[in-house]
Short mmCIF file of C-alpha atoms in Angstrom, two decimals:
data_model
loop_
_atom_site.label_atom_id
_atom_site.label_comp_id
_atom_site.label_asym_id
_atom_site.label_seq_id
_atom_site.Cartn_x
_atom_site.Cartn_y
_atom_site.Cartn_z
CA MET A 5 0.36 1.30 26.16
CA ASN A 6 2.49 -0.12 23.33
CA SER A 7 6.24 0.36 23.57
CA LYS A 8 8.11 2.27 20.90
CA TYR A 9 10.12 -0.94 20.46
CA ALA A 10 7.00 -2.88 19.41
CA PRO A 11 6.66 -3.68 15.71
CA ILE A 12 4.60 -1.94 13.05
CA GLY A 13 1.90 -4.02 11.39
CA VAL A 14 1.65 -3.75 7.61
CA PHE A 15 -0.86 -5.56 5.41
CA ASP A 16 -2.12 -5.85 1.87
CA SER A 17 -4.20 -8.16 -0.27
CA GLY A 18 -1.01 -9.63 -1.71
CA VAL A 19 2.50 -8.59 -2.72
CA GLY A 20 1.78 -4.95 -3.57
CA GLY A 21 2.06 -3.85 0.04
CA LEU A 22 5.73 -4.83 -0.04
CA THR A 23 6.30 -1.53 -1.84
CA VAL A 24 5.08 0.23 1.31
CA ALA A 25 7.03 -2.11 3.60
CA LYS A 26 10.16 -1.37 1.60
CA GLU A 27 9.72 2.37 2.08
CA ILE A 28 9.11 1.91 5.80
CA MET A 29 12.33 -0.10 6.03
CA ARG A 30 14.17 2.67 4.20
CA GLN A 31 12.68 5.68 5.97
CA LEU A 32 12.30 4.11 9.45
CA PRO A 33 15.36 1.84 9.65
CA ASN A 34 15.06 1.09 13.38
CA GLU A 35 11.51 -0.25 13.18
CA ARG A 36 10.45 -3.88 13.31
CA ILE A 37 7.72 -4.97 10.88
CA VAL A 38 5.10 -7.71 10.89
CA TYR A 39 3.72 -8.03 7.36
CA PHE A 40 0.65 -9.92 6.24
CA GLY A 41 -0.29 -10.59 2.61
CA ASP A 42 -3.72 -12.09 1.97
CA THR A 43 -2.51 -14.13 -0.99
CA ALA A 44 -5.37 -16.63 -0.72
CA ARG A 45 -8.00 -13.97 -1.41
CA VAL A 46 -6.23 -11.52 -3.73
CA PRO A 47 -7.40 -9.42 -5.53
CA TYR A 48 -9.68 -7.35 -3.29
CA GLY A 49 -10.59 -4.84 -6.01
CA GLY A 50 -13.75 -6.53 -7.27
CA LYS A 51 -15.15 -7.49 -3.86
CA SER A 52 -17.88 -5.73 -1.88
CA LYS A 53 -17.14 -3.22 0.86
CA GLU A 54 -18.64 -5.60 3.43
CA THR A 55 -16.35 -8.45 2.39
CA ILE A 56 -13.27 -6.22 2.31
CA THR A 57 -14.06 -4.90 5.79
CA LYS A 58 -14.54 -8.45 7.10
CA TYR A 59 -11.13 -9.46 5.75
CA THR A 60 -9.57 -6.31 7.16
CA LYS A 61 -10.82 -6.97 10.67
CA GLN A 62 -9.50 -10.54 10.56
CA ILE A 63 -6.06 -9.34 9.53
CA ILE A 64 -5.97 -6.60 12.15
CA ARG A 65 -6.84 -9.12 14.87
CA PHE A 66 -3.95 -11.30 13.67
CA LEU A 67 -1.48 -8.38 13.69
CA GLN A 68 -2.59 -7.47 17.21
CA THR A 69 -1.40 -10.86 18.43
CA TYR A 70 2.11 -9.46 17.81
CA ASP A 71 1.37 -6.39 19.95
CA VAL A 72 1.93 -3.98 17.08
CA LYS A 73 2.18 -0.32 18.05
CA ALA A 74 0.69 0.97 14.79
CA ILE A 75 -0.78 -0.38 11.56
CA ALA A 76 -0.16 0.71 8.00
CA ILE A 77 -2.84 -0.37 5.55
CA ALA A 78 -0.67 -0.94 2.49
CA CYS A 79 -3.68 -1.43 0.24
CA GLY A 80 -5.57 1.24 -1.65
CA THR A 81 -8.78 -0.79 -1.74
CA VAL A 82 -8.87 -1.34 2.02
CA SER A 83 -7.92 2.29 2.65
CA ALA A 84 -10.83 3.43 0.49
CA CYS A 85 -13.45 0.97 1.70
CA SER A 86 -12.67 0.09 5.32
CA LEU A 87 -10.27 2.49 7.04
CA GLU A 88 -12.92 4.87 8.39
CA GLU A 89 -14.81 1.99 10.01
CA VAL A 90 -11.93 0.02 11.51
CA GLU A 91 -10.03 3.00 12.91
CA LYS A 92 -12.97 3.70 15.23
CA GLU A 93 -12.42 0.31 16.87
CA LEU A 94 -8.66 0.62 17.47
CA ASP A 95 -6.68 2.16 20.31
CA ILE A 96 -3.45 2.27 18.29
CA PRO A 97 -2.63 4.53 15.33
CA ILE A 98 -3.63 3.29 11.89
CA ILE A 99 -2.86 4.88 8.55
CA GLY A 100 -4.02 4.24 5.01
CA VAL A 101 -2.58 5.24 1.65
CA LEU A 102 -5.31 7.52 0.27
CA LYS A 103 -4.76 10.68 2.27
CA PRO A 104 -0.96 10.82 1.86
CA GLY A 105 -1.27 10.28 -1.88
CA SER A 106 -4.07 12.81 -2.27
CA GLU A 107 -2.21 15.51 -0.35
CA VAL A 108 0.91 15.13 -2.49
CA ALA A 109 -1.08 15.14 -5.72
CA VAL A 110 -2.77 18.40 -4.73
CA ASP A 111 0.64 19.88 -3.98
CA LYS A 112 2.11 18.73 -7.31
CA THR A 113 -0.62 19.65 -9.78
CA LYS A 114 -0.25 22.89 -11.69
CA ASN A 115 -3.34 22.77 -13.90
CA LYS A 116 -5.66 21.33 -11.21
CA ARG A 117 -6.39 18.23 -13.26
CA ILE A 118 -5.50 15.05 -11.37
CA GLY A 119 -5.92 11.48 -12.54
CA VAL A 120 -6.39 8.47 -10.26
CA ILE A 121 -5.93 4.85 -11.25
CA ALA A 122 -6.98 2.18 -8.76
CA THR A 123 -9.06 -0.96 -8.33
CA GLU A 124 -12.77 -0.99 -9.09
CA SER A 125 -13.75 -0.91 -5.40
CA SER A 126 -11.46 2.05 -4.71
CA ILE A 127 -12.77 4.05 -7.65
CA HIS A 128 -16.41 3.27 -6.85
CA SER A 129 -15.91 4.41 -3.25
CA GLY A 130 -15.27 7.97 -4.43
CA MET A 131 -12.81 8.49 -1.57
CA TYR A 132 -9.98 9.92 -3.67
CA GLN A 133 -12.31 12.52 -5.13
CA LYS A 134 -13.56 13.29 -1.62
CA TYR A 135 -10.09 13.77 -0.09
CA ILE A 136 -8.74 15.83 -2.98
CA GLN A 137 -11.70 18.16 -3.24
CA GLU A 138 -11.79 18.67 0.52
CA ILE A 139 -8.32 20.15 0.14
CA ASP A 140 -9.08 22.14 -3.03
CA HIS A 141 -12.59 22.04 -4.46
CA GLN A 142 -11.40 23.59 -7.73
CA ILE A 143 -9.41 20.52 -8.67
CA GLN A 144 -10.94 18.18 -11.22
CA VAL A 145 -10.39 14.48 -10.56
CA PHE A 146 -10.49 11.92 -13.34
CA ALA A 147 -10.68 8.37 -12.01
CA LYS A 148 -10.07 5.15 -13.90
CA ALA A 149 -10.39 1.57 -12.64
CA CYS A 150 -7.59 -0.70 -13.85
CA PRO A 151 -8.69 -4.16 -12.65
CA LEU A 152 -6.12 -6.17 -14.60
CA PHE A 153 -3.08 -4.42 -13.13
CA VAL A 154 -3.14 -6.34 -9.82
CA PRO A 155 -3.30 -9.81 -11.41
CA LEU A 156 -0.50 -8.82 -13.81
CA VAL A 157 1.68 -7.76 -10.88
CA GLU A 158 0.84 -10.90 -8.91
CA GLU A 159 1.93 -12.94 -11.94
CA GLY A 160 5.22 -11.04 -12.15
CA LEU A 161 4.45 -9.44 -15.53
CA TRP A 162 5.83 -6.06 -14.51
CA GLU A 163 7.53 -5.19 -17.79
CA ASP A 164 5.80 -7.31 -20.40
CA PRO A 165 4.29 -6.46 -23.81
CA VAL A 166 0.88 -7.60 -22.55
CA THR A 167 1.09 -5.21 -19.59
CA THR A 168 2.18 -2.35 -21.85
CA GLU A 169 -0.76 -2.89 -24.19
CA ILE A 170 -3.26 -3.03 -21.33
CA ALA A 171 -1.74 0.11 -19.80
CA ARG A 172 -2.13 1.96 -23.11
CA ARG A 173 -5.80 1.00 -23.27
CA TYR A 174 -6.52 1.93 -19.65
CA LEU A 175 -4.62 5.22 -19.67
CA GLN A 176 -5.64 6.65 -23.04
CA GLU A 177 -8.73 8.40 -21.70
CA LEU A 178 -6.69 10.00 -18.90
CA LYS A 179 -4.16 11.25 -21.44
CA GLU A 180 -7.05 12.86 -23.32
CA GLN A 181 -8.10 14.74 -20.15
CA ASP A 182 -4.84 16.70 -20.04
CA ILE A 183 -3.99 15.65 -16.48
CA ASP A 184 -0.58 16.71 -15.17
CA THR A 185 -0.57 14.46 -12.08
CA LEU A 186 -1.49 10.79 -11.74
CA ILE A 187 -2.02 8.98 -8.45
CA LEU A 188 -1.00 5.31 -8.54
CA GLY A 189 -3.92 4.45 -6.27
CA CYS A 190 -3.01 0.84 -5.53
CA THR A 191 0.19 -0.31 -3.87
CA HIS A 192 0.70 -2.90 -6.59
CA TYR A 193 1.00 -0.15 -9.18
CA PRO A 194 4.47 1.18 -8.26
CA LEU A 195 5.77 -2.13 -9.58
CA LEU A 196 4.43 -0.99 -12.97
CA ILE A 197 5.77 2.54 -12.65
CA LYS A 198 8.13 2.30 -15.62
CA THR A 199 5.37 1.07 -17.93
CA ILE A 200 2.87 3.63 -16.66
CA GLY A 201 5.45 6.42 -16.90
CA ASP A 202 6.33 5.47 -20.47
CA VAL A 203 2.66 5.52 -21.48
CA MET A 204 1.81 8.81 -19.72
CA GLY A 205 4.96 10.69 -20.73
CA ASP A 206 7.35 13.03 -18.94
CA ASP A 207 4.79 15.83 -18.51
CA VAL A 208 2.73 13.82 -16.01
CA THR A 209 3.93 13.49 -12.41
CA LEU A 210 3.32 10.06 -10.92
CA VAL A 211 2.43 9.92 -7.21
CA ASN A 212 3.80 6.81 -5.49
CA LEU A 213 1.63 5.91 -2.49
CA ALA A 214 4.35 3.76 -0.97
CA TYR A 215 6.81 6.60 -0.44
CA GLU A 216 4.21 9.06 0.82
CA THR A 217 2.59 6.58 3.23
CA ALA A 218 5.92 5.74 4.87
CA ALA A 219 6.68 9.45 5.27
CA ASP A 220 3.28 10.07 6.88
CA LEU A 221 3.70 7.05 9.14
CA LYS A 222 6.98 8.46 10.40
CA LYS A 223 5.29 11.77 11.25
CA LEU A 224 2.44 9.95 12.99
CA LEU A 225 4.77 7.86 15.17
CA GLU A 226 6.81 10.96 16.05
CA SER A 227 3.66 12.81 17.13
CA ARG A 228 2.64 9.89 19.40
CA GLY A 229 6.12 9.38 20.87
CA LEU A 230 6.29 5.92 19.28
CA LEU A 231 9.11 6.39 16.79
CA ASN A 232 12.11 4.20 17.54
CA VAL A 233 14.99 6.53 16.71
CA ALA A 234 17.82 4.36 18.03
CA ALA A 235 18.15 0.66 18.78
CA THR A 236 19.47 -0.58 22.12
CA GLU A 237 22.08 -3.31 22.59
CA ASP A 238 19.45 -6.01 23.22
CA TYR A 239 17.20 -4.86 20.37
CA GLU A 240 17.45 -6.26 16.86
CA VAL A 241 15.51 -5.00 13.86
CA ASN A 242 13.60 -7.86 12.25
CA TYR A 243 10.90 -8.33 9.66
CA ARG A 244 8.31 -11.11 9.79
CA PHE A 245 6.23 -12.04 6.77
CA PHE A 246 2.97 -13.99 6.86
CA VAL A 247 0.64 -15.00 4.05
CA SER A 248 -2.64 -16.86 3.71
CA ASP A 249 -1.45 -18.98 0.76
CA VAL A 250 1.45 -19.77 -1.63
CA ALA A 251 4.26 -18.85 0.74
CA ASP A 252 6.99 -19.94 -1.67
CA LYS A 253 5.69 -17.69 -4.43
CA PHE A 254 5.43 -14.79 -2.00
CA ARG A 255 8.99 -15.35 -0.84
CA SER A 256 10.20 -15.15 -4.43
CA PHE A 257 8.39 -11.84 -4.93
CA ALA A 258 9.71 -10.49 -1.64
CA GLU A 259 13.28 -11.33 -2.56
CA SER A 260 12.83 -9.46 -5.85
CA ILE A 261 11.03 -6.39 -4.50
CA LEU A 262 13.28 -6.04 -1.43
CA SER A 263 16.51 -7.05 -3.16
CA ASP A 264 18.24 -3.72 -2.48
CA VAL A 265 17.24 -3.49 1.19
CA LYS A 266 20.00 -4.09 3.71
CA PHE A 267 18.97 -6.50 6.45
CA SER A 268 20.48 -7.20 9.85
CA THR A 269 19.87 -10.97 9.60
CA ASP A 270 20.75 -13.64 7.06
CA THR A 271 17.19 -14.95 6.73
CA PRO A 272 14.88 -11.95 6.23
CA PHE A 273 12.46 -13.74 3.92
CA ILE A 274 11.19 -16.51 6.18
CA THR A 275 7.47 -16.65 5.51
CA LYS A 276 4.76 -18.58 7.27
CA GLN A 277 1.35 -19.54 5.94
CA ILE A 278 -1.55 -19.18 8.35
CA ASN A 279 -5.32 -19.54 8.31
CA ILE A 280 -6.34 -15.91 8.66
CA GLU A 281 -10.04 -16.88 8.84
CA ALA A 282 -9.34 -18.22 12.35
CA PHE A 283 -8.96 -14.64 13.58
#
């Protein structure tokens, strides 16, 4: 049985999952985190379900070497393609980003017209449509794959004229569908939230998977008696970051994304590169 003082495992295909990690740090301030970014194999969005599931199992085995008490899949593609399979094999809680985002979108929509933007694999899985219509079958879901968004984020082009032009092209058809709620169905996308918000306009509510996933994780840990509500004298909150490639570049992104997070140590961004294929 894992202790409530054990860390939470968080992983993504790259840097996007740091948006989820940041929210976990903010909403669960007493929790330790072990983060893995698969920077050698990003993006996942154009890969097959079988390949994504293979990568997912490797990463989970790595996180388990740190005796994590729970795992947050901070990746929309993995949540859509692999969560249902891998959760059957685990004896610890695991959470993805699709259900939290879908539930909030259903709650927010007034005209029952919801848009979803995500990677190609996520959209082709049909999982967002499935979750949303299980809650309310009257809701219409309009899904759009935005495959260039992840590479743009990974290159740091968060607010760039090129990104704005691509966003206009991707989002035009959703604007024409009169949606009033838009799910940012990839954890990279909150880093483009200003651009996406400017394109969609004030009448469309944007659903940030990072915030909602952290909130659901907190509820899950509470229900299992695993939430660490107060640190002891010999317990120190710490965050460990691992990547499969380009550790220096990842560190730079982490310092930018987590710049307003208060840490208990002077070296929160120490990253280590590992061969994840060994797991």
